[in-house]
């Protein structure tokens, strides 16, 4: 049998030897408890001690998952810009509300129309998403025009 270690710091070390020594001492304590109180009472005492032990606390919260950009669909962006240019809209928000009804979604590999009006918060998120897509598509269109002008001058 190993001689008892005087320092408590040895117990807190992460070495396998320290862990094994601690397991061995716990086993001896449990056997002693079984001899004094009986196995059922010793097990109950050990469980009560385990419940009373301080809970592990997390010091740093996990970072939230990063937003992933969805797949880019240039064809639908082109149609979105064409629809924007063809109509007379009060605002981009008004346009996006009207365009939301014509959006489609894939559910279980089937393309279905988007349900509008069930969840107002979700609808607003979708509207803002359409506005962002339209803005990006319009910026891309303007950038392409600029490149075309530069090529024509050269």
CSV table of N, CA and C in Angstrom, one decimal:
chain,number,residue,atom,x,y,z
A,1,UNK,N,0.8,-1.2,0.0
A,1,UNK,CA,0.0,0.0,0.0
A,1,UNK,C,0.9,1.2,0.0
A,2,UNK,N,0.4,2.3,-0.7
A,2,UNK,CA,1.2,3.5,-0.8
A,2,UNK,C,1.1,4.3,0.5
A,3,UNK,N,2.2,5.0,0.9
A,3,UNK,CA,2.1,5.9,2.1
A,3,UNK,C,1.2,7.0,1.9
A,4,UNK,N,0.5,7.5,2.9
A,4,UNK,CA,-0.4,8.7,2.7
A,4,UNK,C,0.4,9.9,2.3
A,5,UNK,N,-0.2,10.7,1.4
A,5,UNK,CA,0.5,11.9,1.0
A,5,UNK,C,0.0,13.1,1.9
A,6,UNK,N,1.0,13.9,2.3
A,6,UNK,CA,0.7,15.0,3.2
A,6,UNK,C,0.0,16.2,2.5
A,7,UNK,N,0.4,16.4,1.3
A,7,UNK,CA,-0.1,17.6,0.6
A,7,UNK,C,-1.4,17.4,-0.1
A,8,UNK,N,-2.3,18.4,0.0
A,8,UNK,CA,-3.6,18.3,-0.7
A,8,UNK,C,-3.4,18.7,-2.1
A,9,UNK,N,-2.3,19.4,-2.4
A,9,UNK,CA,-2.1,19.9,-3.8
A,9,UNK,C,-1.9,18.7,-4.7
A,10,UNK,N,-1.4,17.6,-4.2
A,10,UNK,CA,-1.2,16.4,-4.9
A,10,UNK,C,-2.5,15.9,-5.5
A,11,UNK,N,-3.6,16.0,-4.7
A,11,UNK,CA,-4.9,15.6,-5.1
A,11,UNK,C,-5.4,16.4,-6.3
A,12,UNK,N,-5.1,17.7,-6.3
A,12,UNK,CA,-5.6,18.5,-7.3
A,12,UNK,C,-4.8,18.5,-8.6
A,13,UNK,N,-3.6,17.8,-8.6
A,13,UNK,CA,-2.8,17.6,-9.8
A,13,UNK,C,-3.6,16.8,-10.8
A,14,UNK,N,-3.3,17.0,-12.1
A,14,UNK,CA,-4.0,16.3,-13.2
A,14,UNK,C,-3.2,15.1,-13.6
A,15,UNK,N,-2.2,14.7,-12.9
A,15,UNK,CA,-1.4,13.5,-13.3
A,15,UNK,C,-2.3,12.3,-13.1
A,16,UNK,N,-2.0,11.3,-13.9
A,16,UNK,CA,-2.8,10.0,-13.7
A,16,UNK,C,-2.5,9.4,-12.4
A,17,UNK,N,-1.2,9.5,-11.9
A,17,UNK,CA,-0.8,8.9,-10.7
A,17,UNK,C,-1.6,9.6,-9.5
A,18,UNK,N,-1.8,10.9,-9.5
A,18,UNK,CA,-2.5,11.5,-8.5
A,18,UNK,C,-4.0,11.1,-8.5
A,19,UNK,N,-4.6,11.0,-9.7
A,19,UNK,CA,-6.0,10.5,-9.8
A,19,UNK,C,-6.1,9.1,-9.2
A,20,UNK,N,-5.2,8.2,-9.6
A,20,UNK,CA,-5.3,6.8,-9.2
A,20,UNK,C,-5.1,6.8,-7.6
A,21,UNK,N,-4.2,7.6,-7.1
A,21,UNK,CA,-4.1,7.6,-5.6
A,21,UNK,C,-5.3,8.0,-5.0
A,22,UNK,N,-6.0,9.1,-5.5
A,22,UNK,CA,-7.2,9.6,-4.9
A,22,UNK,C,-8.3,8.5,-5.0
A,23,UNK,N,-8.5,7.8,-6.2
A,23,UNK,CA,-9.4,6.8,-6.3
A,23,UNK,C,-9.2,5.7,-5.3
A,24,UNK,N,-8.0,5.3,-5.1
A,24,UNK,CA,-7.6,4.3,-4.1
A,24,UNK,C,-8.1,4.7,-2.7
A,25,UNK,N,-7.8,6.0,-2.3
A,25,UNK,CA,-8.2,6.5,-1.0
A,25,UNK,C,-9.7,6.5,-0.8
A,26,UNK,N,-10.4,6.9,-1.9
A,26,UNK,CA,-11.9,6.9,-1.8
A,26,UNK,C,-12.4,5.5,-1.6
A,27,UNK,N,-11.8,4.5,-2.3
A,27,UNK,CA,-12.2,3.1,-2.2
A,27,UNK,C,-12.0,2.7,-0.8
A,28,UNK,N,-10.9,3.0,-0.2
A,28,UNK,CA,-10.6,2.6,1.2
A,28,UNK,C,-11.6,3.3,2.2
A,29,UNK,N,-12.0,4.5,1.9
A,29,UNK,CA,-13.0,5.2,2.8
A,29,UNK,C,-14.3,4.5,2.6
A,30,UNK,N,-14.7,4.2,1.4
A,30,UNK,CA,-16.0,3.5,1.2
A,30,UNK,C,-16.0,2.2,1.9
A,31,UNK,N,-14.9,1.4,1.8
A,31,UNK,CA,-14.9,0.1,2.5
A,31,UNK,C,-15.0,0.3,4.0
A,32,UNK,N,-14.3,1.3,4.5
A,32,UNK,CA,-14.4,1.6,5.9
A,32,UNK,C,-15.8,2.0,6.3
A,33,UNK,N,-16.5,2.8,5.5
A,33,UNK,CA,-17.9,3.2,5.7
A,33,UNK,C,-18.8,2.0,5.7
A,34,UNK,N,-18.5,1.0,4.8
A,34,UNK,CA,-19.4,-0.2,4.7
A,34,UNK,C,-19.2,-1.0,6.0
A,35,UNK,N,-17.9,-1.1,6.5
A,35,UNK,CA,-17.7,-1.9,7.7
A,35,UNK,C,-18.4,-1.3,8.9
A,36,UNK,N,-18.4,0.0,9.0
A,36,UNK,CA,-19.0,0.7,10.1
A,36,UNK,C,-20.5,0.8,10.0
A,37,UNK,N,-21.1,1.3,8.9
A,37,UNK,CA,-22.5,1.6,8.8
A,37,UNK,C,-23.3,0.5,8.0
A,38,UNK,N,-22.6,-0.3,7.2
A,38,UNK,CA,-23.3,-1.2,6.3
A,38,UNK,C,-23.3,-0.6,4.9
A,39,UNK,N,-23.3,-1.5,3.9
A,39,UNK,CA,-23.2,-1.0,2.5
A,39,UNK,C,-24.3,0.0,2.1
A,40,UNK,N,-25.5,-0.2,2.5
A,40,UNK,CA,-26.6,0.7,2.0
A,40,UNK,C,-26.4,2.1,2.6
A,41,UNK,N,-26.2,2.1,3.9
A,41,UNK,CA,-26.0,3.4,4.6
A,41,UNK,C,-24.7,4.1,4.1
A,42,UNK,N,-23.7,3.4,3.9
A,42,UNK,CA,-22.4,4.0,3.3
A,42,UNK,C,-22.7,4.6,1.9
A,43,UNK,N,-23.4,3.8,1.1
A,43,UNK,CA,-23.7,4.3,-0.2
A,43,UNK,C,-24.5,5.6,-0.2
A,44,UNK,N,-25.5,5.6,0.8
A,44,UNK,CA,-26.4,6.7,0.9
A,44,UNK,C,-25.5,8.0,1.4
A,45,UNK,N,-24.6,7.8,2.3
A,45,UNK,CA,-23.8,8.8,2.8
A,45,UNK,C,-22.9,9.4,1.6
A,46,UNK,N,-22.3,8.5,0.8
A,46,UNK,CA,-21.5,9.0,-0.3
A,46,UNK,C,-22.3,9.7,-1.3
A,47,UNK,N,-23.6,9.3,-1.6
A,47,UNK,CA,-24.4,10.0,-2.5
A,47,UNK,C,-24.8,11.4,-2.0
A,48,UNK,N,-25.1,11.5,-0.7
A,48,UNK,CA,-25.4,12.8,-0.1
A,48,UNK,C,-24.2,13.7,-0.2
A,49,UNK,N,-23.0,13.2,0.0
A,49,UNK,CA,-21.8,14.0,-0.1
A,49,UNK,C,-21.6,14.5,-1.6
A,50,UNK,N,-21.9,13.6,-2.5
A,50,UNK,CA,-21.8,14.0,-3.9
A,50,UNK,C,-22.8,15.0,-4.3
A,51,UNK,N,-24.0,15.0,-3.8
A,51,UNK,CA,-25.0,16.0,-4.1
A,51,UNK,C,-24.6,17.3,-3.5
A,52,UNK,N,-24.0,17.3,-2.3
A,52,UNK,CA,-23.7,18.6,-1.6
A,52,UNK,C,-22.4,19.2,-2.2
A,53,UNK,N,-21.7,18.5,-3.1
A,53,UNK,CA,-20.5,19.0,-3.7
A,53,UNK,C,-20.8,20.2,-4.5
A,54,UNK,N,-19.8,21.2,-4.6
A,54,UNK,CA,-20.1,22.4,-5.5
A,54,UNK,C,-20.2,22.0,-6.9
A,55,UNK,N,-21.1,22.6,-7.6
A,55,UNK,CA,-21.4,22.3,-9.0
A,55,UNK,C,-20.3,22.9,-9.8
A,56,UNK,N,-20.0,22.3,-11.0
A,56,UNK,CA,-19.0,22.9,-11.9
A,56,UNK,C,-19.6,24.1,-12.5
A,57,UNK,N,-18.9,25.2,-12.5
A,57,UNK,CA,-19.4,26.5,-13.1
A,57,UNK,C,-18.6,26.8,-14.3
A,58,UNK,N,-19.3,27.3,-15.3
A,58,UNK,CA,-18.6,27.7,-16.5
A,58,UNK,C,-18.1,29.1,-16.4
A,59,UNK,N,-16.9,29.3,-16.6
A,59,UNK,CA,-16.4,30.7,-16.5
A,59,UNK,C,-16.7,31.5,-17.7
A,60,UNK,N,-16.6,31.0,-18.9
A,60,UNK,CA,-16.8,31.7,-20.1
A,60,UNK,C,-18.0,31.1,-20.8
A,61,UNK,N,-18.9,31.9,-21.3
A,61,UNK,CA,-20.1,31.4,-22.1
A,61,UNK,C,-19.6,31.0,-23.4
A,62,UNK,N,-20.2,30.0,-24.0
A,62,UNK,CA,-19.9,29.6,-25.3
A,62,UNK,C,-20.3,30.7,-26.3
A,63,UNK,N,-19.6,30.8,-27.3
A,63,UNK,CA,-19.9,31.8,-28.3
A,63,UNK,C,-21.1,31.3,-29.1
A,64,UNK,N,-22.1,32.2,-29.5
A,64,UNK,CA,-23.2,31.8,-30.3
A,64,UNK,C,-22.7,31.4,-31.7
A,65,UNK,N,-23.5,30.6,-32.3
A,65,UNK,CA,-23.1,30.1,-33.6
A,65,UNK,C,-23.1,31.3,-34.6
A,66,UNK,N,-22.1,31.3,-35.5
A,66,UNK,CA,-22.0,32.4,-36.4
A,66,UNK,C,-23.0,32.3,-37.5
A,67,UNK,N,-23.5,33.4,-38.0
A,67,UNK,CA,-24.5,33.3,-39.1
A,67,UNK,C,-23.8,32.8,-40.4
A,68,UNK,N,-24.5,32.0,-41.0
A,68,UNK,CA,-23.9,31.5,-42.3
A,68,UNK,C,-24.8,32.0,-43.4
A,69,UNK,N,-24.1,32.5,-44.4
A,69,UNK,CA,-24.9,33.1,-45.5
A,69,UNK,C,-25.5,31.9,-46.3
A,70,UNK,N,-26.7,32.1,-46.7
A,70,UNK,CA,-27.4,31.1,-47.5
A,70,UNK,C,-26.8,31.0,-48.9
A,71,UNK,N,-27.3,30.0,-49.7
A,71,UNK,CA,-26.8,29.9,-51.0
A,71,UNK,C,-27.2,31.1,-51.8
A,72,UNK,N,-26.3,31.6,-52.7
A,72,UNK,CA,-26.5,32.8,-53.5
A,72,UNK,C,-27.2,32.3,-54.8
A,73,UNK,N,-28.3,32.9,-55.1
A,73,UNK,CA,-29.0,32.5,-56.3
A,73,UNK,C,-29.1,33.8,-57.3
A,74,UNK,N,-28.1,33.9,-58.2
A,74,UNK,CA,-28.1,35.1,-59.1
A,74,UNK,C,-29.4,35.3,-59.9
A,75,UNK,N,-30.0,34.2,-60.3
A,75,UNK,CA,-31.2,34.2,-61.2
A,75,UNK,C,-32.3,34.9,-60.4
A,76,UNK,N,-32.6,34.5,-59.2
A,76,UNK,CA,-33.7,35.1,-58.4
A,76,UNK,C,-33.4,36.5,-58.1
A,77,UNK,N,-32.1,36.8,-57.9
A,77,UNK,CA,-31.7,38.2,-57.7
A,77,UNK,C,-32.0,39.1,-58.9
A,78,UNK,N,-31.8,38.5,-60.1
A,78,UNK,CA,-32.0,39.2,-61.3
A,78,UNK,C,-33.5,39.5,-61.4
A,79,UNK,N,-34.4,38.5,-61.1
A,79,UNK,CA,-35.8,38.7,-61.2
A,79,UNK,C,-36.3,39.7,-60.1
A,80,UNK,N,-35.6,39.7,-59.0
A,80,UNK,CA,-36.0,40.6,-57.9
A,80,UNK,C,-35.7,42.1,-58.4
A,81,UNK,N,-34.6,42.3,-59.0
A,81,UNK,CA,-34.2,43.6,-59.5
A,81,UNK,C,-35.2,44.0,-60.6
A,82,UNK,N,-35.5,43.1,-61.5
A,82,UNK,CA,-36.4,43.4,-62.6
A,82,UNK,C,-37.8,43.8,-62.1
A,83,UNK,N,-38.3,43.1,-61.1
A,83,UNK,CA,-39.5,43.4,-60.5
A,83,UNK,C,-39.5,44.7,-59.8
A,84,UNK,N,-38.4,45.1,-59.1
A,84,UNK,CA,-38.2,46.4,-58.5
A,84,UNK,C,-38.3,47.5,-59.5
A,85,UNK,N,-37.6,47.3,-60.7
A,85,UNK,CA,-37.5,48.3,-61.7
A,85,UNK,C,-38.8,48.5,-62.4
A,86,UNK,N,-39.6,47.4,-62.6
A,86,UNK,CA,-40.8,47.4,-63.4
A,86,UNK,C,-42.0,48.1,-62.7
A,87,UNK,N,-42.0,48.0,-61.3
A,87,UNK,CA,-43.2,48.5,-60.6
A,87,UNK,C,-43.0,49.9,-60.1
A,88,UNK,N,-44.0,50.5,-59.6
A,88,UNK,CA,-44.0,51.8,-58.9
A,88,UNK,C,-44.3,51.5,-57.4
A,89,UNK,N,-43.3,51.5,-56.6
A,89,UNK,CA,-43.5,51.1,-55.2
A,89,UNK,C,-43.3,52.4,-54.3
A,90,UNK,N,-44.0,52.4,-53.2
A,90,UNK,CA,-43.9,53.5,-52.2
A,90,UNK,C,-42.6,53.4,-51.6
A,91,UNK,N,-42.1,52.2,-51.2
A,91,UNK,CA,-40.8,52.1,-50.5
A,91,UNK,C,-40.3,50.7,-50.8
A,92,UNK,N,-39.1,50.4,-50.4
A,92,UNK,CA,-38.6,49.1,-50.5
A,92,UNK,C,-39.3,48.1,-49.5
A,93,UNK,N,-39.7,48.7,-48.4
A,93,UNK,CA,-40.5,47.8,-47.4
A,93,UNK,C,-41.8,47.4,-48.0
A,94,UNK,N,-42.5,48.3,-48.7
A,94,UNK,CA,-43.7,48.0,-49.4
A,94,UNK,C,-43.5,46.9,-50.5
A,95,UNK,N,-42.4,47.1,-51.2
A,95,UNK,CA,-42.1,46.2,-52.3
A,95,UNK,C,-41.8,44.8,-51.7
A,96,UNK,N,-41.0,44.8,-50.6
A,96,UNK,CA,-40.7,43.5,-50.0
A,96,UNK,C,-41.9,42.7,-49.5
A,97,UNK,N,-42.8,43.5,-48.9
A,97,UNK,CA,-44.1,42.9,-48.4
A,97,UNK,C,-44.8,42.2,-49.6
A,98,UNK,N,-44.9,42.9,-50.7
A,98,UNK,CA,-45.6,42.3,-51.8
A,98,UNK,C,-44.8,41.1,-52.4
A,99,UNK,N,-43.5,41.3,-52.5
A,99,UNK,CA,-42.7,40.2,-53.0
A,99,UNK,C,-42.7,39.0,-52.2
A,100,UNK,N,-42.9,39.2,-50.9
A,100,UNK,CA,-42.8,38.0,-49.9
A,100,UNK,C,-43.9,37.0,-50.3
A,101,UNK,N,-45.0,37.4,-50.8
A,101,UNK,CA,-46.1,36.5,-51.1
A,101,UNK,C,-45.7,35.6,-52.3
A,102,UNK,N,-44.7,36.0,-53.1
A,102,UNK,CA,-44.3,35.3,-54.3
A,102,UNK,C,-43.1,34.4,-54.0
A,103,UNK,N,-42.6,34.5,-52.8
A,103,UNK,CA,-41.4,33.7,-52.5
A,103,UNK,C,-41.8,32.2,-52.4
A,104,UNK,N,-40.9,31.3,-52.7
A,104,UNK,CA,-41.2,29.9,-52.5
A,104,UNK,C,-40.1,29.3,-51.6
A,105,UNK,N,-40.5,28.2,-50.9
A,105,UNK,CA,-39.6,27.5,-50.0
A,105,UNK,C,-39.6,26.0,-50.3
A,106,UNK,N,-38.4,25.4,-50.0
A,106,UNK,CA,-38.3,24.0,-50.2
A,106,UNK,C,-38.6,23.3,-48.8
A,107,UNK,N,-39.7,22.5,-48.8
A,107,UNK,CA,-40.0,21.8,-47.6
A,107,UNK,C,-40.1,20.3,-47.9
A,108,UNK,N,-39.2,19.5,-47.3
A,108,UNK,CA,-39.1,18.1,-47.6
A,108,UNK,C,-39.0,17.8,-49.1
A,109,UNK,N,-38.0,18.5,-49.8
A,109,UNK,CA,-37.7,18.4,-51.2
A,109,UNK,C,-38.8,18.8,-52.1
A,110,UNK,N,-39.9,19.4,-51.6
A,110,UNK,CA,-41.0,19.9,-52.4
A,110,UNK,C,-41.0,21.4,-52.3
A,111,UNK,N,-41.2,22.1,-53.5
A,111,UNK,CA,-41.2,23.5,-53.5
A,111,UNK,C,-42.7,24.0,-53.3
A,112,UNK,N,-42.8,24.8,-52.2
A,112,UNK,CA,-44.2,25.2,-51.8
A,112,UNK,C,-44.1,26.7,-51.7
A,113,UNK,N,-45.3,27.4,-51.8
A,113,UNK,CA,-45.4,28.8,-51.6
A,113,UNK,C,-45.2,29.1,-50.1
A,114,UNK,N,-44.7,30.3,-49.8
A,114,UNK,CA,-44.4,30.7,-48.5
A,114,UNK,C,-45.7,31.2,-47.8
A,115,UNK,N,-46.0,30.7,-46.6
A,115,UNK,CA,-47.2,31.1,-45.9
A,115,UNK,C,-46.9,32.5,-45.2
A,116,UNK,N,-47.7,33.5,-45.5
A,116,UNK,CA,-47.5,34.8,-45.0
A,116,UNK,C,-48.7,35.1,-44.1
A,117,UNK,N,-48.4,35.7,-42.9
A,117,UNK,CA,-49.4,36.2,-42.0
A,117,UNK,C,-49.5,35.3,-40.7
A,118,UNK,N,-48.9,34.1,-40.7
A,118,UNK,CA,-49.0,33.3,-39.5
A,118,UNK,C,-48.2,33.9,-38.4
A,119,UNK,N,-47.0,34.3,-38.7
A,119,UNK,CA,-46.1,34.8,-37.6
A,119,UNK,C,-45.5,36.1,-38.1
A,120,UNK,N,-46.0,37.2,-37.4
A,120,UNK,CA,-45.6,38.5,-37.9
A,120,UNK,C,-44.1,38.8,-37.7
A,121,UNK,N,-43.5,38.3,-36.6
A,121,UNK,CA,-42.1,38.5,-36.5
A,121,UNK,C,-41.3,37.8,-37.6
A,122,UNK,N,-41.7,36.6,-37.9
A,122,UNK,CA,-41.0,35.9,-39.0
A,122,UNK,C,-41.2,36.6,-40.3
A,123,UNK,N,-42.4,37.1,-40.5
A,123,UNK,CA,-42.6,37.9,-41.8
A,123,UNK,C,-41.7,39.1,-41.9
A,124,UNK,N,-41.6,39.8,-40.7
A,124,UNK,CA,-40.7,41.0,-40.7
A,124,UNK,C,-39.3,40.6,-41.0
A,125,UNK,N,-38.8,39.5,-40.5
A,125,UNK,CA,-37.5,39.1,-40.8
A,125,UNK,C,-37.3,38.8,-42.2
A,126,UNK,N,-38.3,38.1,-42.8
A,126,UNK,CA,-38.2,37.8,-44.3
A,126,UNK,C,-38.3,39.1,-45.1
A,127,UNK,N,-39.1,40.0,-44.7
A,127,UNK,CA,-39.1,41.3,-45.4
A,127,UNK,C,-37.8,42.0,-45.4
A,128,UNK,N,-37.2,42.0,-44.2
A,128,UNK,CA,-35.8,42.7,-44.1
A,128,UNK,C,-34.8,41.9,-45.0
A,129,UNK,N,-34.9,40.6,-45.0
A,129,UNK,CA,-34.0,39.8,-45.8
A,129,UNK,C,-34.2,40.1,-47.3
A,130,UNK,N,-35.4,40.3,-47.8
A,130,UNK,CA,-35.6,40.6,-49.2
A,130,UNK,C,-35.0,42.0,-49.5
A,131,UNK,N,-35.2,42.9,-48.5
A,131,UNK,CA,-34.7,44.3,-48.7
A,131,UNK,C,-33.1,44.2,-48.8
A,132,UNK,N,-32.5,43.4,-48.0
A,132,UNK,CA,-31.1,43.2,-48.0
A,132,UNK,C,-30.6,42.6,-49.4
A,133,UNK,N,-31.4,41.6,-49.8
A,133,UNK,CA,-31.0,41.0,-51.1
A,133,UNK,C,-31.1,41.9,-52.2
A,134,UNK,N,-32.2,42.7,-52.2
A,134,UNK,CA,-32.4,43.7,-53.3
A,134,UNK,C,-31.3,44.7,-53.3
A,135,UNK,N,-30.9,45.2,-52.1
A,135,UNK,CA,-29.9,46.2,-52.0
A,135,UNK,C,-28.5,45.6,-52.5
A,136,UNK,N,-28.2,44.4,-52.2
A,136,UNK,CA,-27.0,43.8,-52.7
A,136,UNK,C,-27.0,43.6,-54.2
A,137,UNK,N,-28.2,43.2,-54.7
A,137,UNK,CA,-28.3,43.0,-56.1
A,137,UNK,C,-28.2,44.3,-56.9
A,138,UNK,N,-28.8,45.4,-56.3
A,138,UNK,CA,-28.7,46.7,-57.0
A,138,UNK,C,-27.3,47.2,-56.9
A,139,UNK,N,-26.6,47.0,-55.8
A,139,UNK,CA,-25.2,47.4,-55.7
A,139,UNK,C,-24.3,46.7,-56.7
A,140,UNK,N,-24.6,45.3,-56.9
A,140,UNK,CA,-23.8,44.5,-57.8
A,140,UNK,C,-24.1,45.0,-59.3
A,141,UNK,N,-25.3,45.4,-59.5
A,141,UNK,CA,-25.7,45.9,-60.8
A,141,UNK,C,-25.0,47.2,-61.1
A,142,UNK,N,-24.9,48.1,-60.1
A,142,UNK,CA,-24.3,49.4,-60.3
A,142,UNK,C,-22.8,49.1,-60.5
A,143,UNK,N,-22.2,48.2,-59.8
A,143,UNK,CA,-20.8,47.9,-59.9
A,143,UNK,C,-20.5,47.3,-61.3
A,144,UNK,N,-21.3,46.5,-61.8
A,144,UNK,CA,-21.2,45.9,-63.2
A,144,UNK,C,-21.2,47.0,-64.2
A,145,UNK,N,-22.1,48.0,-64.0
A,145,UNK,CA,-22.3,49.1,-64.9
A,145,UNK,C,-21.0,49.9,-65.0
A,146,UNK,N,-20.4,50.2,-63.8
A,146,UNK,CA,-19.2,50.9,-63.7
A,146,UNK,C,-18.0,50.2,-64.4
A,147,UNK,N,-18.0,48.9,-64.3
A,147,UNK,CA,-16.9,48.1,-65.0
A,147,UNK,C,-17.1,48.2,-66.5
A,148,UNK,N,-18.4,48.1,-66.9
A,148,UNK,CA,-18.7,48.3,-68.3
A,148,UNK,C,-18.2,49.6,-68.9
A,149,UNK,N,-18.5,50.7,-68.1
A,149,UNK,CA,-18.1,52.0,-68.6
A,149,UNK,C,-16.6,52.1,-68.7
A,150,UNK,N,-15.9,51.6,-67.7
A,150,UNK,CA,-14.4,51.6,-67.7
A,150,UNK,C,-13.8,50.9,-68.9
A,151,UNK,N,-14.4,49.8,-69.3
A,151,UNK,CA,-14.0,49.0,-70.4
A,151,UNK,C,-14.2,49.8,-71.7
A,152,UNK,N,-15.4,50.4,-71.8
A,152,UNK,CA,-15.7,51.2,-73.0
A,152,UNK,C,-14.8,52.3,-73.2
A,153,UNK,N,-14.4,53.0,-72.1
A,153,UNK,CA,-13.4,54.1,-72.2
A,153,UNK,C,-12.0,53.7,-72.7
A,154,UNK,N,-11.6,52.5,-72.3
A,154,UNK,CA,-10.3,52.0,-72.6
A,154,UNK,C,-10.1,51.6,-74.0
